[in-house]
Each structure stands twice: as structure tokens, then as C-alpha cells.
Short mmCIF file of C-alpha atoms and ligand atoms in Angstrom, two decimals:
data_model
loop_
_atom_site.label_atom_id
_atom_site.label_comp_id
_atom_site.label_asym_id
_atom_site.label_seq_id
_atom_site.Cartn_x
_atom_site.Cartn_y
_atom_site.Cartn_z
CA MET K 542 12.79 -10.12 -2.10
CA SER K 543 12.22 -9.46 -5.81
CA LEU K 544 9.04 -10.60 -7.39
CA GLN K 545 10.68 -13.71 -8.59
CA GLN K 546 8.28 -16.57 -8.13
CA LEU K 547 9.01 -18.54 -5.00
CA GLU K 548 9.52 -22.16 -5.89
CA LEU K 549 7.36 -24.51 -3.90
CA PRO K 550 8.08 -28.20 -4.11
CA THR K 551 4.98 -29.72 -5.74
CA ILE K 552 3.39 -32.77 -4.31
CA GLN K 553 0.89 -34.16 -6.81
CA ARG K 554 -2.12 -35.80 -5.26
CA PRO K 555 -5.29 -37.18 -6.79
CA SER K 556 -7.98 -34.50 -6.54
CA THR K 557 -10.16 -36.70 -4.31
CA THR K 558 -8.05 -36.93 -1.19
CA ARG K 559 -9.56 -37.87 2.15
CA LEU K 560 -10.86 -34.33 2.40
CA GLY K 561 -11.94 -34.11 -1.30
CA ALA K 562 -15.68 -34.32 -1.77
CA GLY K 563 -16.68 -33.22 1.74
CA TYR K 564 -14.37 -30.21 1.79
CA ARG K 565 -17.04 -27.61 1.40
CA LYS K 566 -19.19 -29.10 4.14
CA ARG K 567 -16.22 -29.50 6.37
CA LEU K 568 -15.34 -25.82 5.92
CA SER K 569 -18.90 -24.85 6.69
CA ASP K 570 -18.98 -27.09 9.77
CA LEU K 571 -15.69 -25.68 11.03
CA LEU K 572 -17.05 -22.17 10.67
CA SER K 573 -20.12 -22.99 12.69
CA SER K 574 -18.21 -24.84 15.39
CA ASP K 575 -17.06 -23.22 18.66
CA LEU K 576 -14.39 -20.66 17.75
CA ASP K 577 -14.26 -18.88 21.11
CA PHE K 578 -11.72 -21.23 22.67
CA ARG K 579 -12.68 -20.07 26.16
CA GLY K 580 -10.32 -21.29 28.83
CA LYS K 581 -7.83 -22.63 26.28
CA SER K 582 -4.23 -21.64 26.88
CA SER K 583 -2.10 -20.14 24.14
CA ALA K 584 1.05 -20.56 26.22
CA TYR K 585 2.52 -23.51 24.47
CA ALA K 586 5.27 -24.15 21.92
CA SER K 587 6.80 -20.80 20.86
CA HIS K 588 3.57 -18.80 20.85
CA ASN K 589 4.62 -16.61 23.78
CA PHE K 590 8.19 -15.86 22.81
CA HIS K 591 7.40 -12.14 22.37
CA ALA K 592 4.42 -9.83 22.80
CA PHE K 593 2.48 -8.94 19.65
CA PRO K 594 -0.87 -7.14 19.51
CA ALA K 595 -3.97 -8.80 18.04
CA LYS K 596 -2.54 -12.29 17.61
CA PHE K 597 -5.15 -14.84 17.02
CA PRO K 598 -5.43 -17.73 19.45
CA PRO K 599 -3.37 -20.68 18.18
CA GLN K 600 -6.43 -22.91 18.41
CA LEU K 601 -8.02 -20.99 15.56
CA PRO K 602 -5.52 -21.67 12.77
CA LYS K 603 -4.92 -25.12 14.27
CA LYS K 604 -8.58 -26.01 13.83
CA PHE K 605 -8.67 -25.02 10.15
CA ILE K 606 -5.23 -26.47 9.39
CA GLU K 607 -6.12 -29.82 10.88
CA GLY K 608 -9.63 -29.81 9.40
CA LEU K 609 -8.75 -28.71 5.88
CA THR K 610 -5.22 -29.85 5.07
CA GLU K 611 -3.04 -32.92 5.24
CA PRO K 612 0.62 -33.29 6.20
CA GLY K 613 2.81 -31.75 3.51
CA ASP K 614 0.15 -29.29 2.31
CA VAL K 615 1.03 -25.65 1.88
CA VAL K 616 -0.47 -23.23 4.41
CA LEU K 617 -0.02 -19.53 3.71
CA ASP K 618 -0.38 -16.48 5.92
CA PRO K 619 0.27 -13.41 3.72
CA MET K 620 0.17 -11.04 6.74
CA VAL K 621 1.88 -13.32 9.16
CA GLY K 622 2.41 -11.01 12.15
CA SER K 623 3.82 -12.98 15.03
CA GLY K 624 3.39 -16.20 13.04
CA THR K 625 0.64 -17.97 14.99
CA ALA K 626 -0.73 -19.72 11.88
CA ILE K 627 2.72 -20.74 10.65
CA VAL K 628 3.81 -22.09 14.04
CA GLU K 629 0.66 -24.24 13.97
CA ALA K 630 1.37 -25.32 10.36
CA PHE K 631 4.88 -26.29 11.43
CA LEU K 632 3.68 -28.23 14.46
CA ALA K 633 1.17 -30.10 12.32
CA GLY K 634 3.77 -31.12 9.72
CA ARG K 635 2.54 -28.77 6.97
CA ARG K 636 4.60 -26.44 4.79
CA GLY K 637 4.02 -22.96 6.19
CA ILE K 638 4.74 -19.78 4.23
CA GLY K 639 4.47 -16.38 5.83
CA PHE K 640 4.91 -12.90 4.43
CA ASP K 641 5.03 -9.57 6.24
CA ILE K 642 6.59 -6.16 5.75
CA ASP K 643 7.22 -5.54 9.43
CA PRO K 644 10.85 -6.28 10.42
CA MET K 645 9.86 -7.27 13.92
CA ALA K 646 7.14 -9.66 12.70
CA LEU K 647 9.69 -11.30 10.38
CA ARG K 648 12.25 -11.73 13.13
CA LEU K 649 9.66 -13.04 15.51
CA CYS K 650 8.10 -15.48 13.13
CA LYS K 651 11.39 -16.88 11.98
CA VAL K 652 12.63 -17.57 15.50
CA LYS K 653 9.30 -19.03 16.51
CA THR K 654 9.57 -21.67 13.80
CA THR K 655 13.26 -22.57 14.08
CA PRO K 656 13.99 -25.45 16.46
CA LEU K 657 17.47 -25.21 18.00
CA ALA K 658 19.76 -27.41 20.01
CA LEU K 659 18.70 -26.57 23.54
CA GLU K 660 21.97 -26.97 25.36
CA GLU K 661 24.00 -25.03 22.84
CA THR K 662 21.46 -22.19 22.84
CA ALA K 663 21.31 -22.08 26.65
CA THR K 664 25.11 -21.99 26.83
CA ALA K 665 25.30 -19.15 24.34
CA GLY K 666 22.60 -17.23 26.26
CA ASN K 667 24.37 -17.73 29.57
CA GLU K 668 27.61 -16.49 28.06
CA VAL K 669 25.96 -13.38 26.71
CA LEU K 670 24.58 -12.63 30.14
CA HIS K 671 27.80 -13.40 31.93
CA HIS K 672 29.91 -11.22 29.65
CA ALA K 673 27.39 -8.42 29.69
CA GLN K 674 27.42 -8.46 33.48
CA GLU K 675 31.20 -8.44 33.49
CA SER K 676 31.52 -5.50 31.12
CA LEU K 677 29.03 -3.53 33.19
CA GLN K 678 31.19 -4.08 36.26
CA LYS K 679 34.63 -3.67 34.71
CA ASP K 680 34.26 -1.75 31.49
CA GLU K 681 31.63 0.92 31.97
CA THR K 682 33.71 3.62 30.25
CA LYS K 683 34.08 1.55 27.12
CA LEU K 684 30.36 0.79 27.15
CA ARG K 685 29.60 4.48 27.39
CA GLN K 686 31.83 5.21 24.42
CA GLU K 687 30.18 2.50 22.36
CA LEU K 688 26.80 3.79 23.31
CA ASN K 689 27.80 7.28 22.17
CA THR K 690 28.86 6.10 18.73
CA ARG K 691 26.11 3.57 18.17
CA PHE K 692 23.29 5.95 17.23
CA GLU K 693 22.83 8.85 14.83
CA LYS K 694 21.38 12.11 16.17
CA GLU K 695 17.66 11.26 15.87
CA GLU K 696 18.04 7.78 17.28
CA ARG K 697 20.22 9.09 20.08
CA LYS K 698 17.47 11.54 21.05
CA PHE K 699 14.89 8.80 20.96
CA VAL K 700 16.95 6.42 23.07
CA ASN K 701 17.73 9.17 25.59
CA TYR K 702 14.09 10.07 25.91
CA TRP K 703 12.77 6.54 26.37
CA PHE K 704 15.53 4.73 28.27
CA LEU K 705 17.19 5.71 31.53
CA PRO K 706 21.01 6.07 31.34
CA PHE K 707 21.64 2.90 33.33
CA THR K 708 19.18 0.87 31.26
CA GLN K 709 20.95 2.08 28.14
CA LEU K 710 24.24 0.77 29.50
CA GLU K 711 22.70 -2.58 30.31
CA LEU K 712 21.13 -2.87 26.86
CA MET K 713 24.40 -1.80 25.25
CA ALA K 714 26.25 -4.48 27.20
CA LEU K 715 23.73 -7.09 26.05
CA ILE K 716 23.54 -6.10 22.43
CA ARG K 717 27.32 -5.99 22.14
CA GLU K 718 27.55 -9.58 23.36
CA LEU K 719 24.67 -10.66 21.14
CA GLU K 720 26.53 -9.35 18.11
CA HIS K 721 29.35 -11.77 18.88
CA VAL K 722 27.22 -14.90 18.86
CA GLN K 723 28.49 -16.92 15.89
CA ASP K 724 25.54 -19.18 15.10
CA HIS K 725 23.06 -17.10 13.13
CA ASN K 726 19.92 -18.94 14.33
CA ILE K 727 21.00 -18.91 17.94
CA ARG K 728 21.85 -15.22 17.70
CA GLU K 729 18.38 -14.48 16.34
CA PHE K 730 16.77 -16.46 19.17
CA LEU K 731 18.81 -14.53 21.75
CA GLU K 732 18.10 -11.21 20.04
CA LEU K 733 14.41 -11.91 20.19
CA ALA K 734 14.60 -12.33 23.97
CA PHE K 735 16.36 -8.93 24.02
CA SER K 736 13.50 -7.38 22.09
CA ALA K 737 10.96 -9.11 24.33
CA ILE K 738 12.20 -7.28 27.41
CA ILE K 739 11.63 -3.91 25.69
CA ILE K 740 8.26 -4.55 24.00
CA THR K 741 6.03 -5.90 26.72
CA LYS K 742 2.41 -5.63 27.64
CA SER K 743 3.13 -4.43 31.13
CA GLY K 744 5.90 -1.92 30.60
CA GLY K 745 9.30 -3.44 29.82
CA VAL K 746 12.59 -1.77 30.49
CA SER K 747 11.86 1.51 28.71
CA MET K 748 10.11 4.50 30.31
CA ALA K 749 7.02 3.83 28.22
CA ARG K 750 3.95 2.35 29.76
CA ASP K 751 2.17 -0.66 28.26
CA LEU K 752 4.14 -0.38 25.04
CA ALA K 753 2.65 -3.24 23.06
CA HIS K 754 -0.82 -2.05 23.81
CA THR K 755 -1.22 1.72 23.65
CA ARG K 756 0.22 4.86 22.18
CA PRO K 757 3.48 5.13 24.11
CA HIS K 758 3.75 7.89 26.65
CA ARG K 759 6.63 8.46 28.94
CA VAL K 760 5.95 7.68 32.58
CA GLN K 761 7.95 9.91 34.88
CA ASP K 762 7.54 7.83 38.02
CA LYS K 763 8.40 4.46 36.57
CA THR K 764 11.38 2.59 37.93
CA PRO K 765 12.26 0.25 35.11
CA ARG K 766 13.41 -3.19 36.07
CA SER K 767 17.01 -4.23 35.51
CA ALA K 768 17.45 -5.17 31.83
CA LEU K 769 19.88 -7.94 32.72
CA GLY K 770 17.46 -9.36 35.30
CA GLU K 771 14.59 -9.24 32.81
CA TYR K 772 16.76 -10.82 30.12
CA ARG K 773 17.61 -13.71 32.47
CA LYS K 774 13.92 -14.37 33.13
CA ARG K 775 12.88 -14.05 29.51
CA LEU K 776 15.70 -16.23 28.30
CA ASP K 777 14.78 -19.00 30.75
CA ARG K 778 11.12 -18.82 29.71
CA ASN K 779 11.88 -18.92 25.98
CA LEU K 780 14.37 -21.75 26.43
CA LYS K 781 11.70 -23.83 28.18
CA SER K 782 9.31 -23.25 25.29
CA LEU K 783 12.05 -23.91 22.73
CA ALA K 784 12.20 -27.49 23.92
CA THR K 785 8.62 -28.09 22.78
CA LEU K 786 9.30 -26.82 19.26
CA ALA K 787 11.32 -29.92 18.58
CA ARG K 788 8.14 -31.89 18.00
CA GLY K 789 7.27 -29.78 14.94
CA SER K 790 7.91 -31.59 11.67
CA GLY K 791 6.79 -29.09 9.05
CA MET K 792 8.79 -26.87 6.73
CA VAL K 793 8.63 -23.14 7.01
CA GLU K 794 9.51 -20.17 4.87
CA ILE K 795 9.22 -16.64 6.28
CA LEU K 796 9.77 -13.85 3.79
CA ARG K 797 9.60 -10.11 3.54
CA GLY K 798 6.77 -9.45 1.11
CA ASN K 799 3.71 -7.42 0.39
CA ALA K 800 0.42 -9.29 0.68
CA GLN K 801 -0.87 -7.27 -2.28
CA GLU K 802 1.75 -8.68 -4.60
CA LEU K 803 2.74 -12.18 -3.50
CA PRO K 804 5.82 -13.76 -5.10
CA LEU K 805 4.04 -17.12 -5.44
CA ARG K 806 2.94 -19.07 -8.46
CA ASN K 807 -0.75 -19.47 -9.28
CA GLN K 808 -2.59 -22.35 -7.62
CA THR K 809 0.16 -23.51 -5.29
CA VAL K 810 -1.43 -23.04 -1.85
CA ASP K 811 -3.79 -25.44 -0.03
CA LEU K 812 -5.06 -23.16 2.69
CA ILE K 813 -4.79 -19.52 3.74
CA VAL K 814 -5.34 -18.48 7.34
CA THR K 815 -4.69 -14.83 8.00
CA SER K 816 -5.74 -11.73 9.93
CA PRO K 817 -5.15 -8.37 8.25
CA PRO K 818 -4.57 -5.14 10.16
CA TYR K 819 -7.57 -3.17 11.44
CA ALA K 820 -9.33 -0.85 9.04
CA SER K 821 -8.76 2.25 11.12
CA ASN K 822 -5.06 1.74 11.68
CA ALA K 823 -6.06 1.14 15.32
CA ILE K 824 -2.96 -0.86 16.06
CA ASP K 825 0.17 0.88 14.96
CA TYR K 826 2.72 -1.92 14.96
CA MET K 827 5.68 0.24 14.16
CA ARG K 828 4.99 2.59 17.05
CA ALA K 829 6.00 -0.16 19.47
CA HIS K 830 8.41 -2.09 17.30
CA LYS K 831 10.78 0.83 16.79
CA PHE K 832 11.64 0.70 20.50
CA SER K 833 13.65 -2.44 19.94
CA LEU K 834 14.41 -2.11 16.20
CA VAL K 835 16.40 1.03 16.92
CA TRP K 836 18.78 -1.13 18.95
CA PHE K 837 19.24 -3.46 15.97
CA GLY K 838 20.44 -0.59 13.76
CA HIS K 839 17.22 0.52 12.02
CA SER K 840 16.96 4.25 11.50
CA LEU K 841 13.79 5.95 12.67
CA SER K 842 13.30 7.61 9.30
CA SER K 843 13.43 4.31 7.41
CA LEU K 844 10.94 2.84 9.88
CA SER K 845 8.51 5.71 9.48
CA GLN K 846 8.73 5.42 5.69
CA LEU K 847 7.98 1.74 5.93
CA ARG K 848 5.05 2.46 8.24
CA ARG K 849 3.23 4.24 5.41
CA LYS K 850 3.18 1.00 3.47
CA TYR K 851 1.20 -0.93 6.06
CA ILE K 852 -2.24 -1.93 5.04
CA GLY K 853 -4.66 0.44 6.73
CA HIS K 854 -2.18 3.30 7.13
CA ASP K 855 -3.74 6.74 6.96
CA ALA K 856 -1.60 8.34 4.24
CA VAL K 857 -3.87 8.97 1.28
CA THR K 858 -1.66 10.40 -1.40
CA GLY K 859 -0.22 8.20 -4.14
CA VAL K 860 -2.77 5.48 -3.39
CA GLU K 861 -4.35 3.38 -6.13
CA TYR K 862 -8.06 3.32 -5.27
CA VAL K 863 -10.22 0.59 -6.68
CA GLU K 864 -13.93 0.28 -7.42
CA LEU K 865 -15.59 -1.26 -4.37
CA PRO K 866 -18.67 -3.48 -4.09
CA ASP K 867 -21.90 -1.78 -2.94
CA SER K 868 -21.57 -2.46 0.79
CA ALA K 869 -18.05 -1.03 1.02
CA ARG K 870 -18.91 1.89 -1.23
CA GLN K 871 -21.84 2.78 1.01
CA VAL K 872 -19.78 2.68 4.19
CA VAL K 873 -17.12 4.86 2.58
CA SER K 874 -19.66 7.40 1.34
CA SER K 875 -21.51 7.57 4.67
CA LEU K 876 -18.18 8.25 6.35
CA ALA K 877 -17.38 10.93 3.73
CA GLN K 878 -20.41 12.86 4.90
CA VAL K 879 -18.75 13.42 8.28
CA ASP K 880 -15.06 13.16 7.41
CA GLN K 881 -13.68 13.24 3.87
CA LYS K 882 -10.14 12.38 4.90
CA LYS K 883 -11.15 9.36 6.96
CA ALA K 884 -13.34 8.19 4.10
CA LYS K 885 -10.26 8.19 1.88
CA VAL K 886 -8.36 6.21 4.50
CA LEU K 887 -11.10 3.65 4.56
CA HIS K 888 -11.24 3.54 0.76
CA ARG K 889 -7.49 2.98 0.79
CA TYR K 890 -7.92 0.06 3.25
CA TYR K 891 -10.62 -1.63 1.16
CA SER K 892 -8.61 -1.08 -2.03
CA GLU K 893 -5.59 -2.70 -0.41
CA MET K 894 -7.67 -5.57 0.86
CA THR K 895 -9.14 -6.01 -2.64
CA ARG K 896 -5.60 -6.51 -3.96
CA CYS K 897 -4.80 -8.89 -1.06
CA LEU K 898 -7.89 -11.00 -1.63
CA ALA K 899 -7.21 -11.07 -5.40
CA GLU K 900 -3.74 -12.39 -4.64
CA MET K 901 -5.14 -14.96 -2.25
CA ILE K 902 -7.50 -16.38 -4.84
CA ARG K 903 -4.75 -16.41 -7.47
CA VAL K 904 -2.31 -18.47 -5.38
CA LEU K 905 -4.92 -20.87 -3.90
CA LYS K 906 -5.59 -24.17 -5.60
CA PRO K 907 -9.14 -24.48 -6.91
CA GLY K 908 -11.57 -25.83 -4.34
CA LYS K 909 -9.50 -24.58 -1.37
CA ALA K 910 -10.25 -22.07 1.33
CA ALA K 911 -9.10 -18.72 2.70
CA ILE K 912 -9.93 -17.96 6.35
CA VAL K 913 -9.74 -14.23 7.02
CA VAL K 914 -10.13 -13.08 10.62
CA VAL K 915 -11.03 -9.44 11.29
CA GLY K 916 -12.04 -7.35 14.24
CA LEU K 917 -14.48 -4.51 14.34
CA SER K 918 -13.18 -1.08 13.46
CA THR K 919 -14.79 2.26 14.03
CA MET K 920 -14.02 5.56 12.35
CA ARG K 921 -15.62 8.71 13.72
CA GLY K 922 -17.82 6.46 15.80
CA MET K 923 -19.07 4.56 12.72
CA ASP K 924 -18.69 0.82 12.38
CA THR K 925 -16.72 0.27 9.17
CA ARG K 926 -18.43 -3.09 8.69
CA THR K 927 -15.16 -4.77 7.87
CA ASP K 928 -16.63 -8.29 8.12
CA VAL K 929 -19.44 -7.65 5.65
CA CYS K 930 -17.28 -5.53 3.31
CA LEU K 931 -14.40 -8.03 3.18
CA GLY K 932 -16.90 -10.84 2.53
CA GLU K 933 -18.32 -8.78 -0.38
CA ILE K 934 -14.86 -7.92 -1.70
CA GLY K 935 -14.00 -11.62 -1.50
CA LYS K 936 -16.99 -12.36 -3.70
CA GLN K 937 -16.03 -9.55 -6.09
CA VAL K 938 -12.63 -11.15 -6.71
CA GLY K 939 -14.19 -14.57 -7.33
CA PHE K 940 -14.49 -16.36 -3.98
CA GLU K 941 -17.63 -18.05 -2.77
CA LEU K 942 -18.51 -16.68 0.67
CA ILE K 943 -19.33 -19.73 2.80
CA SER K 944 -20.16 -17.84 5.98
CA ILE K 945 -18.94 -15.28 8.46
CA ALA K 946 -18.59 -16.78 11.92
CA VAL K 947 -18.60 -14.61 15.01
CA ARG K 948 -16.27 -15.39 17.88
CA ARG K 949 -16.21 -13.79 21.32
CA LEU K 950 -12.88 -12.38 22.39
CA ASP K 951 -11.33 -13.09 25.71
CA ARG K 952 -10.78 -9.48 26.75
CA ASP K 953 -8.22 -10.33 29.40
CA LYS K 954 -5.98 -12.22 27.05
CA ARG K 955 -6.00 -10.47 23.72
CA MET K 956 -4.12 -7.21 23.28
CA MET K 957 -6.63 -4.94 21.63
CA PRO K 958 -6.55 -1.19 20.97
CA ALA K 959 -6.61 0.39 24.45
CA ARG K 960 -9.60 2.63 23.99
CA TRP K 961 -11.74 -0.45 23.47
CA THR K 962 -11.06 -1.87 26.87
CA HIS K 963 -11.92 1.11 29.01
CA SER K 964 -15.50 1.95 28.20
CA SER K 965 -18.08 2.03 30.93
CA THR K 966 -21.24 2.28 28.82
CA ARG K 967 -22.20 -0.56 26.57
CA SER K 968 -23.44 0.58 23.19
CA GLN K 969 -24.08 -1.89 20.43
CA ILE K 970 -20.74 -1.06 18.87
CA GLU K 971 -18.98 -1.54 22.20
CA GLU K 972 -20.59 -4.94 22.53
CA ARG K 973 -19.30 -5.85 19.07
CA MET K 974 -15.82 -4.68 19.96
CA HIS K 975 -15.46 -7.84 21.89
CA GLU K 976 -16.27 -9.87 18.84
CA GLU K 977 -14.22 -10.95 15.93
CA TYR K 978 -15.26 -12.29 12.54
CA VAL K 979 -14.02 -15.37 10.82
CA ILE K 980 -14.72 -15.02 7.12
CA GLY K 981 -14.76 -18.37 5.30
CA LEU K 982 -14.04 -18.03 1.58
CA LEU K 983 -13.84 -20.84 -0.95
CA LYS K 984 -12.12 -20.70 -4.33
CA PRO K 985 -14.53 -22.39 -6.78
CA GLU K 986 -13.26 -25.58 -8.46
CA ALA K 987 -13.82 -24.21 -11.91
CA ARG K 988 -11.56 -21.18 -11.75
C1 SAM L 1425 -3.28 -8.47 12.80
S1 SAM L 1425 -1.57 -8.68 12.40
C2 SAM L 1425 -1.44 -10.39 12.15
C3 SAM L 1425 -1.41 -11.14 13.43
C4 SAM L 1425 -1.20 -12.61 13.25
N1 SAM L 1425 -2.38 -13.29 12.78
C5 SAM L 1425 -0.74 -13.25 14.54
O1 SAM L 1425 -1.38 -14.14 15.08
O2 SAM L 1425 0.27 -12.78 15.07
C6 SAM L 1425 -1.45 -7.98 10.79
C7 SAM L 1425 -0.07 -8.01 10.18
O3 SAM L 1425 -0.20 -7.50 8.84
C8 SAM L 1425 1.07 -6.94 8.53
N2 SAM L 1425 1.00 -6.13 7.32
C9 SAM L 1425 0.60 -4.84 7.18
N3 SAM L 1425 0.68 -4.45 5.91
C10 SAM L 1425 1.19 -5.51 5.19
C11 SAM L 1425 1.49 -5.76 3.83
N4 SAM L 1425 1.34 -4.81 2.93
N5 SAM L 1425 1.94 -6.99 3.47
C12 SAM L 1425 2.14 -7.95 4.39
N6 SAM L 1425 1.87 -7.79 5.72
C13 SAM L 1425 1.40 -6.59 6.11
C14 SAM L 1425 1.44 -6.17 9.79
O4 SAM L 1425 2.81 -5.91 9.84
C15 SAM L 1425 0.97 -7.16 10.87
O5 SAM L 1425 2.05 -7.95 11.24
#
């Protein structure tokens, strides 16, 4: 999308709404309330349509959306990921806007916020499966030919390495049928289920282990499950959840866009709830997403070019570095004493986050809040103090820092960088790896 300003319908309200005067206190109370959500399930509505690392629990955005906005208000997530905040905004009758640069995040988020006619969608899904099954039985030669012409050389090599020949045929049979689905929204829903059988926490149909979680490595002794069988199961699960989306009454807009340069007018947003990538590039989204994006026609070279644009990526040339507040400058210079390159990577991250936070304050209405959720990151064993530094950067761009709440992560549920879950000793840093920080920022009224 060009940087044309996105038009948001304006709803004028008197400045003292129900939330008006007590807003600041309410924000502060919400930040000091229980944010651990122990024992709460995230398996409702469309939240579990597809795996995605480091999602926040839906209860978190829900709490701030319900506590700080009213129906019709605009809720923004500028790094929307799998869309948890926007699904909650939609369910609560708000106007959700999400931006991301990751093609898989955009697909995912769009499908998760688009209610569909259940019967029609189920019928289309069943037809896809039926025809795919049929062509596998009767038309294998044609499928092989299509498979041979579908990919360029690099992609062909990639697919051959990661998918067994029979799995490739099954996936080819499915994708061919998916391409024939007429209704655009239904097709996207069905395509997402296709992607969900490849990118899974526990292995999926490729030869990679634990794809959504770790650096992929090929497992020789894996017997991947049947792609058609997995598709059947996933489709049924997603259809069940789709039914619950019907109760959402909000409006949603999901757009490709860079959080450092938002195509939104000044002072148009009522609440921001977001979680940026980790400082140390600990979760490499593209690494997993390319496994299914390659089937949707993306070239590997275009995906790796895009990957360099992710906030927190470790390319350090051509970066616009900015002056950082003391805390961030100190962390960067301590790191530089052990590793110059990593210090530049961290400086890049804080520069990018400075631009993101400056955009957040620009688009927020005065007197409204941004909730920024970050995990701990380490570089060369050093804590990058992302919570403190982002709080300070928030102040530098004009926010009032209300507080930084700490929440304990449910290790079994949340997909975190793998190396964090396998440590036997418990240093202070390791303890903090199971925490996450909820930074509460308020845009002053007088800006
Ligand atoms: C931690 S994830 C967000 C997870 C999300 N809160 C959820 O619940 O699914 C961070 C997201 O930031 C996105 N991102 C990285 N660089 C970006 C940029 N320059 N502009 C917008 N989004 C970006 C990544 O693609 C990723 O989806």
C-alpha cells in the first residue's frame, strides 16, 4: 500500500466519555491487575486457526480493549502478527486495524477476522478434499507434471529437500483444487488450513521438526502424516471455530504496512496494543513461513529480501541509526565491548523501535494509551533490557510511562525461542526468560 493516508470513519464524541476522567487511573489499575491469565484457555474464536510463535494470550488485549475503549473505537496493532489483538477488537465490536510486513501474518489475520457462511465454506472444503483425493487416485501423472512446472529451480530444490515425494503430490493435489475455489474469502480460509498443516508446533507434513518453534532441521527418521488426512482434521477444527466468529460485530482492516511509517492520519486511534519482535531476532518468522509461502507462489529470494526488513533483523548496512536515550545507549555500548556487530544489531532494533513508537504517538488521540508487550532478549549472554529501554524510548518520543507490568509466561503454552526452554540451571536471566513485560504508555492530553 502506498503511503496514502488510510481513511478512518470519524466518530465524534465529547471528550468526557464514560472512561474520560478516570482513564489514567484505569490504565494504571489494569497494568497492576493479574496479567498472567493462568489456566485461561486461548482456544476460542479463531485464535487457534494456525500456529504462530510468540502470540500473546487473547485475554491480554481483551482486558485493555474492554477496559480502555468503547464499541466503535479504533484499536490498532501496528505489528499485528497472527492478529490476536484485532480478533479481540472485532469480537468486542471495535474497529480493529492491523499492519504487518509478513505475508503469512497478513493472510492469517485476515482469515481470522472474516466470518463466513459455515455451510458454504464446509461444502467448498469437502469438495477440495474430495477432488484432491480423486486426482491422487486417477491422475497421478498429471499431478507429477504440474508439480514439475510449478516451481523454479531454487524453490524446486527447497521443496525436494523438505517434503517427501508423496507428500508433494498430496500438497499439489490440494493446492490445485484450492486455486479453483471461486469465493475469495472462502478460498483464503481453506488456504490457511493448508498452511496450518505445514507450519505446526509438532512437526507438520514436511521433514522439518517443530517448525514453528526452532531453526528447522531435516529429520531423517520422520514419517510425515498424510497431508490429506491432516487437512481433513485441520479443516474440521477450523470450521468449528469459524462458527464462533459470527458473534463478532466489529470492523477490521488488515494491511501490508511498515510499523515505522504508518499510513494513518494523526490522532485517529483510541488504543494501541502490540508486541514487537524480539530484540535479538530470536524468532525468525520467515524461516518457518517460507515452508508454506513457497506453495503459494512466493519465490525464496523475494522472501529473504523481505526478511531483512523485519524489525530486529541482523543486517546492519543501510540502516538509519538514531540517538538513543541513556539506558539504551548504555546497553548498546556494553555490548559493543564484547561484540561490535551485535551492538550494531541492537542499535538498529532500538532505532527501529524509536520510529515505531514515534508513529504510535502520532496516530494516537491525546490522552490515549499504547500497550507494548515485550519479552526478554539476550545477546552474547547479556540482557538487552528491552523493557526498560523501550519505556525510556517511549518517554523520549513524548509518552508518559505509566508503568511496566511483569507477567509470568505459561511455558507449556507459549511458543518461545527453543533455547529458552531447555536450560537446566536457573540463572537470573533464565528466570526472567519466563517473564514478559507489559509497558503502559500514555499520550499526554496536551500534545
Ligand atoms: C511478536 S509478533 C506479534 C505477535 C502478535 N501480538 C500475536 O499475538 O500474534 C511481531 C510481528 O511483527 C512483525 N513485524 C516485523 N517487522 C515489522 C515491520 N517493520 N512493520 C510491521 N510489522 C513488522 C512480524 O512480522 C511479526 O508478525
